[in-house]
PDB file of C-alpha atoms in Angstrom:
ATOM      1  CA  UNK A 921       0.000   0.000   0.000  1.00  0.00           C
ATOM      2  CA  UNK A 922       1.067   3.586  -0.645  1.00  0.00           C
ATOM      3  CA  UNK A 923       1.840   5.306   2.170  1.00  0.00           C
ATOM      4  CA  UNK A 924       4.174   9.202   2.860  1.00  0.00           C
ATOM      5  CA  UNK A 925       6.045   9.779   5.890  1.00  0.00           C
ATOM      6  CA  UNK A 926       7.277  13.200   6.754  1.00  0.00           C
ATOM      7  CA  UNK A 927      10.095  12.426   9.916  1.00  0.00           C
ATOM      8  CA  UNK A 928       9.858  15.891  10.950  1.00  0.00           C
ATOM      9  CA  UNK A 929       7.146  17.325  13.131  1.00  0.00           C
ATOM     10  CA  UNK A 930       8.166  20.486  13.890  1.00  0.00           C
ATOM     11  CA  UNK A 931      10.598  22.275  12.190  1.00  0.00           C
ATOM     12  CA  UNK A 932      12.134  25.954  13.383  1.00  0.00           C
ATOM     13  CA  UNK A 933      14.112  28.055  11.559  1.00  0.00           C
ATOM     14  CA  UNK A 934      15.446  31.469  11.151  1.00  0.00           C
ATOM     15  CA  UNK A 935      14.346  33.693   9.081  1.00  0.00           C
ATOM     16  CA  UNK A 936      16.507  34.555   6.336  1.00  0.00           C
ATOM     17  CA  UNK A 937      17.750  30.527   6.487  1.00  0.00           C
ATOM     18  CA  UNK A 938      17.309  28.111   4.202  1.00  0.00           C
ATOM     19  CA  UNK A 939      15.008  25.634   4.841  1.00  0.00           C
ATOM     20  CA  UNK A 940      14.539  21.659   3.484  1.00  0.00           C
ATOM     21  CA  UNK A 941      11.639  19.405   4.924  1.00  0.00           C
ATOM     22  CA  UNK A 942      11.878  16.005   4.218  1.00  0.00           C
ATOM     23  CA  UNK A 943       9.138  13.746   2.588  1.00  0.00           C
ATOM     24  CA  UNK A 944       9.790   9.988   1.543  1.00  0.00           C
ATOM     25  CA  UNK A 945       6.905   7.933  -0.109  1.00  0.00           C
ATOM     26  CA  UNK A 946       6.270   4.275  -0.540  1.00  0.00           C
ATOM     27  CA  UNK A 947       4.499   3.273  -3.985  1.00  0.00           C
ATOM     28  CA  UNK A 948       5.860   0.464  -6.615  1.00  0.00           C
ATOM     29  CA  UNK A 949       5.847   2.897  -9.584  1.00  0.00           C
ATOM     30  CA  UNK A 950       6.575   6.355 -10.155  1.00  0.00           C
ATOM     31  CA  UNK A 951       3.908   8.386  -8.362  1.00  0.00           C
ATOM     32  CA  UNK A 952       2.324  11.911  -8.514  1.00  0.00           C
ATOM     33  CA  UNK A 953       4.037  13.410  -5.813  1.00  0.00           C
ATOM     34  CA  UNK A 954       2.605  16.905  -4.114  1.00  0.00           C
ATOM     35  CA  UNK A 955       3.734  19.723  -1.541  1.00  0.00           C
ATOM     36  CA  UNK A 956       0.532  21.308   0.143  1.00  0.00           C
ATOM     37  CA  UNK A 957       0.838  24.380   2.752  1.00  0.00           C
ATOM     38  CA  UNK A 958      -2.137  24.790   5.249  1.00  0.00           C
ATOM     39  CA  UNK A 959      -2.063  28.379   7.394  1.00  0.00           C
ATOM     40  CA  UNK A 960      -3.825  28.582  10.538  1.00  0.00           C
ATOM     41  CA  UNK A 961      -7.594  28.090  10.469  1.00  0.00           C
ATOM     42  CA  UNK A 962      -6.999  27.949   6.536  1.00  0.00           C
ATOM     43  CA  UNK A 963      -7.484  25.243   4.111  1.00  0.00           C
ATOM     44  CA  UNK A 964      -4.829  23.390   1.748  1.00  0.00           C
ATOM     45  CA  UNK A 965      -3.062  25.115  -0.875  1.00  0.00           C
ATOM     46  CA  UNK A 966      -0.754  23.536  -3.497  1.00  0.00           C
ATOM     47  CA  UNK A 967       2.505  24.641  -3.581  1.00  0.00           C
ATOM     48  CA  UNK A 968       4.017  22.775  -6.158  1.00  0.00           C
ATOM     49  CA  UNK A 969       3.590  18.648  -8.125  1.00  0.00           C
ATOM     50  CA  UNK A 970       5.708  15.937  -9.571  1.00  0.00           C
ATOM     51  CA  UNK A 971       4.294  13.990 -12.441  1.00  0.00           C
ATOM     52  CA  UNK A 972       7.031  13.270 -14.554  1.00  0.00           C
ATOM     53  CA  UNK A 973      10.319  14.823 -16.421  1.00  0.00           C
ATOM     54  CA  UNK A 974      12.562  17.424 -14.690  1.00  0.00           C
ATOM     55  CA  UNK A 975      13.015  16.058 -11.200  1.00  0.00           C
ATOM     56  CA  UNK A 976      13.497  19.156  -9.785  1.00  0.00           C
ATOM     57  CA  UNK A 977      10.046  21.039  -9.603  1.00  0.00           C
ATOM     58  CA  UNK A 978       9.701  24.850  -8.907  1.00  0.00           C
ATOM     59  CA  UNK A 979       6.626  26.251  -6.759  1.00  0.00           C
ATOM     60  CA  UNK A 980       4.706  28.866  -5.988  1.00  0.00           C
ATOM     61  CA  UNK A 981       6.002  31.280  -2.680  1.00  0.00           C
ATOM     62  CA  UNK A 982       9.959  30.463  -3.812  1.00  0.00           C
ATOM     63  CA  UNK A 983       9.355  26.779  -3.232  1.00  0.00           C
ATOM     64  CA  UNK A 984      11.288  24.208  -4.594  1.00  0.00           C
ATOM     65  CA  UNK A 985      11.118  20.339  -4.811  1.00  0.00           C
ATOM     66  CA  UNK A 986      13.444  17.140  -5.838  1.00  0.00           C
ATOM     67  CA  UNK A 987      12.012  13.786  -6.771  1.00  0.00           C
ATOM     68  CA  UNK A 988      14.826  11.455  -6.044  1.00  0.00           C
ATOM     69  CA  UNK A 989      13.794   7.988  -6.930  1.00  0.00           C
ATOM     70  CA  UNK A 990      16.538   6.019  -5.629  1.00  0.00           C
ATOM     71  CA  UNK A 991      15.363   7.864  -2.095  1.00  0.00           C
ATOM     72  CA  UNK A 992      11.731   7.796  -2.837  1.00  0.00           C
ATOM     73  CA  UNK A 993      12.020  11.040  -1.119  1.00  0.00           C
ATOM     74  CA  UNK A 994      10.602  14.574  -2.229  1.00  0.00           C
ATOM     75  CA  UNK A 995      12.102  17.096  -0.045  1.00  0.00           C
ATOM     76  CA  UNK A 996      10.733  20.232   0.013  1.00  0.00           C
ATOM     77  CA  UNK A 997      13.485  23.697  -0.198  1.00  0.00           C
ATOM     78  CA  UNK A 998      13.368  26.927  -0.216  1.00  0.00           C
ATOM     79  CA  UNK A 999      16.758  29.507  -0.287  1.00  0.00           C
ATOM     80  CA  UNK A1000      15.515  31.937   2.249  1.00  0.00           C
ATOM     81  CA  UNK A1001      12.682  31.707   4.742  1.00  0.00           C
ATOM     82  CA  UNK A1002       9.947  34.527   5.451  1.00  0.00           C
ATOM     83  CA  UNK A1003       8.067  34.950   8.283  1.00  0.00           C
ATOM     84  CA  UNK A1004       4.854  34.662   6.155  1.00  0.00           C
ATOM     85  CA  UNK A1005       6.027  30.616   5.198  1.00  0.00           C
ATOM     86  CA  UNK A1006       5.615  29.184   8.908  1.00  0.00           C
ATOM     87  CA  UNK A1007       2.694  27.130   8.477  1.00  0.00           C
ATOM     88  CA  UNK A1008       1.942  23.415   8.294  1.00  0.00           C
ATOM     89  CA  UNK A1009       2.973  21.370   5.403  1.00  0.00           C
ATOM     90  CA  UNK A1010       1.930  18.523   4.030  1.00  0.00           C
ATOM     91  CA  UNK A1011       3.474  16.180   1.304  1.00  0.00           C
ATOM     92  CA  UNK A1012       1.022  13.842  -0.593  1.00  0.00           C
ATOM     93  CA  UNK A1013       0.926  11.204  -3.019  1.00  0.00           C
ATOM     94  CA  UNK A1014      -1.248   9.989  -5.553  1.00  0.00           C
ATOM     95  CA  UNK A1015      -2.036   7.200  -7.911  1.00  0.00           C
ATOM     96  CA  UNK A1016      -0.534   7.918 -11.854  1.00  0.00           C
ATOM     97  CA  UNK A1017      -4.414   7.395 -12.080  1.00  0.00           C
ATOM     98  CA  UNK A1018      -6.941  10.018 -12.766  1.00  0.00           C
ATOM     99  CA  UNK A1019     -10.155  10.223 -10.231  1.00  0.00           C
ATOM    100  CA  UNK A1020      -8.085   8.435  -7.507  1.00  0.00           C
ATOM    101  CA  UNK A1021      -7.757   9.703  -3.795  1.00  0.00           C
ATOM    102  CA  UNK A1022      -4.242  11.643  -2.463  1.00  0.00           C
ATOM    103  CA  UNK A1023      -2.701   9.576   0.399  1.00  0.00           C
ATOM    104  CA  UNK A1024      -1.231  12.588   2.663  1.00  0.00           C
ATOM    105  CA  UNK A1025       1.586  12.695   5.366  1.00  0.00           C
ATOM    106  CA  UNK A1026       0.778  13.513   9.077  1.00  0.00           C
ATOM    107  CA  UNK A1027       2.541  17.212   7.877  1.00  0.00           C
ATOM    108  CA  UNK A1028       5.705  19.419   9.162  1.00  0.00           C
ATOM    109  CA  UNK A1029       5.103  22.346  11.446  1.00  0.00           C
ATOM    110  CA  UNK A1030       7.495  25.187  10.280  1.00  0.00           C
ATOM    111  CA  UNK A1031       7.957  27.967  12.963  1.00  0.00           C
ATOM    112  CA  UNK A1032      10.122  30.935  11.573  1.00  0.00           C
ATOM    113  CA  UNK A1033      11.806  32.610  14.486  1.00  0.00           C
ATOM    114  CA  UNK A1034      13.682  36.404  13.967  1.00  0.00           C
TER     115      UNK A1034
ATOM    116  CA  UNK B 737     -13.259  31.388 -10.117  1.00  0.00           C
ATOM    117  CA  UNK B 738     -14.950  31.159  -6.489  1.00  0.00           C
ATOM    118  CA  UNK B 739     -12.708  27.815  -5.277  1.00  0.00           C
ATOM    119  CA  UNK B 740     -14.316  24.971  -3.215  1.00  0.00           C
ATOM    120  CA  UNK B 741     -17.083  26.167  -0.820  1.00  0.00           C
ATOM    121  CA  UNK B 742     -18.145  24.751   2.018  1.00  0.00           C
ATOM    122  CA  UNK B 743     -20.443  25.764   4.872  1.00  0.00           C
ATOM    123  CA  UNK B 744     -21.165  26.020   7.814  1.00  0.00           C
ATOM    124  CA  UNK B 745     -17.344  27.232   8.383  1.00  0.00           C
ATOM    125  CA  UNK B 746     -18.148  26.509  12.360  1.00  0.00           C
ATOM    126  CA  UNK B 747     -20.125  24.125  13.855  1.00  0.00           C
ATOM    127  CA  UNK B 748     -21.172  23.288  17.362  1.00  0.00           C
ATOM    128  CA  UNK B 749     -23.698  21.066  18.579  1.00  0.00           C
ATOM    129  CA  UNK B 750     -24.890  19.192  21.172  1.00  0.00           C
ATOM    130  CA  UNK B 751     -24.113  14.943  21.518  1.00  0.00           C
ATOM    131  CA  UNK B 752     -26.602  13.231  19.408  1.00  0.00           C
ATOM    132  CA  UNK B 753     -27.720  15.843  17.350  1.00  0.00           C
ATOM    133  CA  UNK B 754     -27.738  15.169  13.239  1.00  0.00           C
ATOM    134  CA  UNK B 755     -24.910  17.384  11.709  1.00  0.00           C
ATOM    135  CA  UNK B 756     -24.804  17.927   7.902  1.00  0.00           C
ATOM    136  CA  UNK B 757     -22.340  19.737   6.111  1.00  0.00           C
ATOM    137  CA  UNK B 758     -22.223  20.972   2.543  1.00  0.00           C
ATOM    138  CA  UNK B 759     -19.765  21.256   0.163  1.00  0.00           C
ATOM    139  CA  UNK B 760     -19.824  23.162  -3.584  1.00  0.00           C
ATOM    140  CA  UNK B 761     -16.997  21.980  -6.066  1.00  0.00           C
ATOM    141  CA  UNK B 762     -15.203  24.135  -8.685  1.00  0.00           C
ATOM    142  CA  UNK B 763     -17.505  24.369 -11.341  1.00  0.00           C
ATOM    143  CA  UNK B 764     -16.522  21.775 -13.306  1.00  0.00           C
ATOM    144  CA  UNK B 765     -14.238  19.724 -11.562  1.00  0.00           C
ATOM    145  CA  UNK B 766     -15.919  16.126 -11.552  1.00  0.00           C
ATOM    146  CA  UNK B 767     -13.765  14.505  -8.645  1.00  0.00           C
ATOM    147  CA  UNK B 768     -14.935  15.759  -5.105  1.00  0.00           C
ATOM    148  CA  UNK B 769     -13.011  14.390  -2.011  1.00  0.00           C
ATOM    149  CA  UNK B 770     -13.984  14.454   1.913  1.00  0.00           C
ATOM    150  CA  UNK B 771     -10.695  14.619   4.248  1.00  0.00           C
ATOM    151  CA  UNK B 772     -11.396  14.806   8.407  1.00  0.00           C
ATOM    152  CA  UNK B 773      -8.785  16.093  10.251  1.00  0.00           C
ATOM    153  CA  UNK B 774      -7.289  16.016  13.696  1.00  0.00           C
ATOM    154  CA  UNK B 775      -4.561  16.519  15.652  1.00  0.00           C
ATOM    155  CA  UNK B 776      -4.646  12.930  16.734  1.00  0.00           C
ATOM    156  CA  UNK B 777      -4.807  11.338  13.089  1.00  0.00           C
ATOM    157  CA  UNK B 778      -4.259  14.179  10.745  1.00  0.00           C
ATOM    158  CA  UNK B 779      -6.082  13.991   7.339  1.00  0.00           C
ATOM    159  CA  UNK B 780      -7.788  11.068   6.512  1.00  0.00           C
ATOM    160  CA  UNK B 781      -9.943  10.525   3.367  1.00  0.00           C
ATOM    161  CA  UNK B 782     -13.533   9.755   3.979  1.00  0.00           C
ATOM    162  CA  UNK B 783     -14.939   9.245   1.075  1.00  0.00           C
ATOM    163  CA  UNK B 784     -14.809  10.196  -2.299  1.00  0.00           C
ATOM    164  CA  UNK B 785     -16.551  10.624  -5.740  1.00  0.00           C
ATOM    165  CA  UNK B 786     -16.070  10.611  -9.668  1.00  0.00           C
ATOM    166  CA  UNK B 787     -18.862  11.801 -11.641  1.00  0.00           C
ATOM    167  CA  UNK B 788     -21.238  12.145  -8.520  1.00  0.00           C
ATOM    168  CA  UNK B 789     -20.905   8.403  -7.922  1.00  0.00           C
ATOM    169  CA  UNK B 790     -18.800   6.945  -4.618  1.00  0.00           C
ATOM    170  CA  UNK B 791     -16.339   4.878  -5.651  1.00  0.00           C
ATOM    171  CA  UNK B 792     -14.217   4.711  -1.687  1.00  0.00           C
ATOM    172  CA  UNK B 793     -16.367   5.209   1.224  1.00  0.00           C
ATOM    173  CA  UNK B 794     -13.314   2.614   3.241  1.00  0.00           C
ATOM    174  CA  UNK B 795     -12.792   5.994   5.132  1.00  0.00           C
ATOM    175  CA  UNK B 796     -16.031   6.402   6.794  1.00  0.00           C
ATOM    176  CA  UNK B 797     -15.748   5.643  10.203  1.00  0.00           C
ATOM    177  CA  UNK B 798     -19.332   4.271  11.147  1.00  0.00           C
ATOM    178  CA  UNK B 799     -22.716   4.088   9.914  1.00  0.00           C
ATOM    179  CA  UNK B 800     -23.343   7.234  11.950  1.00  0.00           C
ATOM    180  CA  UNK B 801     -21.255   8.934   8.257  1.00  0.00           C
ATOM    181  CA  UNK B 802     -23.071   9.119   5.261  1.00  0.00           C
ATOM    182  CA  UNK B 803     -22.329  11.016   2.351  1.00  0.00           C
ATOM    183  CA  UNK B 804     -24.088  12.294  -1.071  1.00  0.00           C
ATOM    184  CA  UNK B 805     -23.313  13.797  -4.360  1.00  0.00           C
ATOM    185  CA  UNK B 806     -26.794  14.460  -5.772  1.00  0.00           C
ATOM    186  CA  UNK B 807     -25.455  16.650  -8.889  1.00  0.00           C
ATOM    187  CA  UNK B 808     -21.994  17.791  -9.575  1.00  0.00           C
ATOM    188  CA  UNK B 809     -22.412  20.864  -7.886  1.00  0.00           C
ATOM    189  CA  UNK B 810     -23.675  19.888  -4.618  1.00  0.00           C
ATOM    190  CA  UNK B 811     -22.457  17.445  -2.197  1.00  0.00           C
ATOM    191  CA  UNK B 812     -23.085  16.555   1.328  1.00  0.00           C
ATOM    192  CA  UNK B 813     -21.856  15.151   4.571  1.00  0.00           C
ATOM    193  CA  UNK B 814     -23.852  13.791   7.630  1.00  0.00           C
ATOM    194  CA  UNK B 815     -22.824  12.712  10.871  1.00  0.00           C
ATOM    195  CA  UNK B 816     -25.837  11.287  12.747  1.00  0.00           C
ATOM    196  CA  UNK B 817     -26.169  10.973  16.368  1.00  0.00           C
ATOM    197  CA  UNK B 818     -22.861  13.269  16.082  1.00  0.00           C
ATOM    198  CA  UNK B 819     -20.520  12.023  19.000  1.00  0.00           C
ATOM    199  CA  UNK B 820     -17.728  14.141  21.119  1.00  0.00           C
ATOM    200  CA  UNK B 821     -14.980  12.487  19.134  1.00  0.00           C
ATOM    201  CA  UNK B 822     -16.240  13.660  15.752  1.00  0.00           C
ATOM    202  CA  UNK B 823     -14.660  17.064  16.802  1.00  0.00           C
ATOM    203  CA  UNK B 824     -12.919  17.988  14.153  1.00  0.00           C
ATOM    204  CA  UNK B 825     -12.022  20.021  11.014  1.00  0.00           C
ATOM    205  CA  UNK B 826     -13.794  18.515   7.674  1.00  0.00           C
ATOM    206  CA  UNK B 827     -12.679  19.509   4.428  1.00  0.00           C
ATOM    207  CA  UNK B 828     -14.166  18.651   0.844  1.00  0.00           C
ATOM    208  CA  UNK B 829     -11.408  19.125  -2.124  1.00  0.00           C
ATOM    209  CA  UNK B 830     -12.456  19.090  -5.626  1.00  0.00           C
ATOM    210  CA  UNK B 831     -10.543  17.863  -8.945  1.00  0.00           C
ATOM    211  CA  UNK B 832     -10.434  17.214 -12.465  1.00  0.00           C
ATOM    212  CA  UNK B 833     -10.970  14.290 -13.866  1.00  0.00           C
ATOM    213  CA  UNK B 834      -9.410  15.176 -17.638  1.00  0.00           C
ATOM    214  CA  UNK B 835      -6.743  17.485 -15.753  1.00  0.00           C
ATOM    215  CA  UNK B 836      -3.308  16.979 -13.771  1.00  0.00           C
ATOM    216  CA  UNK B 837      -5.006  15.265 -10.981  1.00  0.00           C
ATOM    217  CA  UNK B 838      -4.323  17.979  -8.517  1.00  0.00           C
ATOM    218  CA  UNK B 839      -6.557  18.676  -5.799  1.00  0.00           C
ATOM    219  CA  UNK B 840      -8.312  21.796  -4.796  1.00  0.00           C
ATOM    220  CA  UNK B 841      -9.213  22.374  -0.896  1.00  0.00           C
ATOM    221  CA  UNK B 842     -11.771  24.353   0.638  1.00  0.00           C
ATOM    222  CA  UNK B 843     -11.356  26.318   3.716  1.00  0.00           C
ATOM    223  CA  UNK B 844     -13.043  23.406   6.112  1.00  0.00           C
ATOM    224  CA  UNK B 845     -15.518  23.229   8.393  1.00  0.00           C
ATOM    225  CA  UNK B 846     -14.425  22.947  11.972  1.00  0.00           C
ATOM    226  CA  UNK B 847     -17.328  21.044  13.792  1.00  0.00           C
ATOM    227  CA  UNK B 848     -17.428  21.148  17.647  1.00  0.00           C
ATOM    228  CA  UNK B 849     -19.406  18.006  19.546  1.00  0.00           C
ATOM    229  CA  UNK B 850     -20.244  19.037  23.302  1.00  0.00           C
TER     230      UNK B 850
END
């Protein structure tokens, strides 16, 4: 079964700092691969997806992402941190399968300190 | 485009009492999703539907769910007798069938049980 574990609960960094959250998946092909952000009392907003070709993946916000299948990781990056990015966020993976469910980690807390 | 809409945004009721929330997809997105989340579990899939039709309802925890997708506009979730530990923030995400499976989150419904 597919499953996405995210090892990092809680995450703090400086702001100004780069920052890398770690996702690494468990499916026996290639999957869709997604980066969600969730602000307080807010809903889920995609940052940036992995379907296929260029592993690395650029985002919305400054966000970056690598698919690295020998890992079956897809960490998360960004250069330099803002204040405005500490949220919750949430990797995900999906079927290569149209009108199938996302199967989402239990999320990173980033806290952005000055 | 207005995004996923759901409603009530708050909830809070009394043990027992029938709680139903709604849920309006992007207009025509054909894939609509129900996700419950806690701090205890995170986000779990409760059901989910192509075309208005359920095709995984493996997340719904008891009989006490039920879910319905009368047109492709319109769906809705019902918890009855609603229990304390159906606390909880409910979200319905909507997708395309035909497009890059992504999935599109509304801002939740937090539902309080007392």
């Amino acid at each position: 079964a597919q499953s996405v574990t995210q090892p990092d609960i809680h995450i703090t960094v400086s702001e100004g700092a780069s920052l890398e959250l770690r996702c690494n998946y468990s499916y026996g092909a290639t999957p869709y691969l997604f980066w969600y952000v969730q602000s307080p009392g807010q809903g889920l907003q995609l940052l940036l997806k992995y379907f296929s070709g260029d592993t690395l993946v650029q985002g919305i916000k400054g966000f970056e992402a690598e698919f690295k299948r020998s890992q079956s990781s897809f960490n998360l990056r960004k250069p330099s941190v803002h204040w405005s990015d500490a949220a919750e966020y949430f990797c995900a993976v999906g079927l290569n399968q149209a009108g199938t469910a996302l199967i989402f980690g239990k999320g990173t807390t980033l806290s952005v300190s000055s | 485009d207005a995004g996923v809409i759901q409603s009530p945004r708050h909830e809070v009721t009394e043990m027992g009492q029938e709680v139903t929330l709604r849920c309006k997809p992007i207009s025509g997105h054909n894939s609509l999703f129900w996700y419950r989340q806690t701090m205890m579990r995170g986000l779990e899939l409760l059901i989910y539907f192509n075309n208005n039709v359920p095709i995984d309802d493996s997340g719904m925890p008891e009989d006490r769910f039920s879910a319905k997708m009368p047109n492709a506009s319109f769906s809705t979730l019902k918890i009855q007798p609603s229990e304390p530990r159906d606390s909880a923030v409910y979200f319905c995400a909507s997708s395309n069938l035909a497009g890059s499976y992504e999935q599109y989150f509304g801002p939740g419904t937090r539902l309080t049980v007392t």
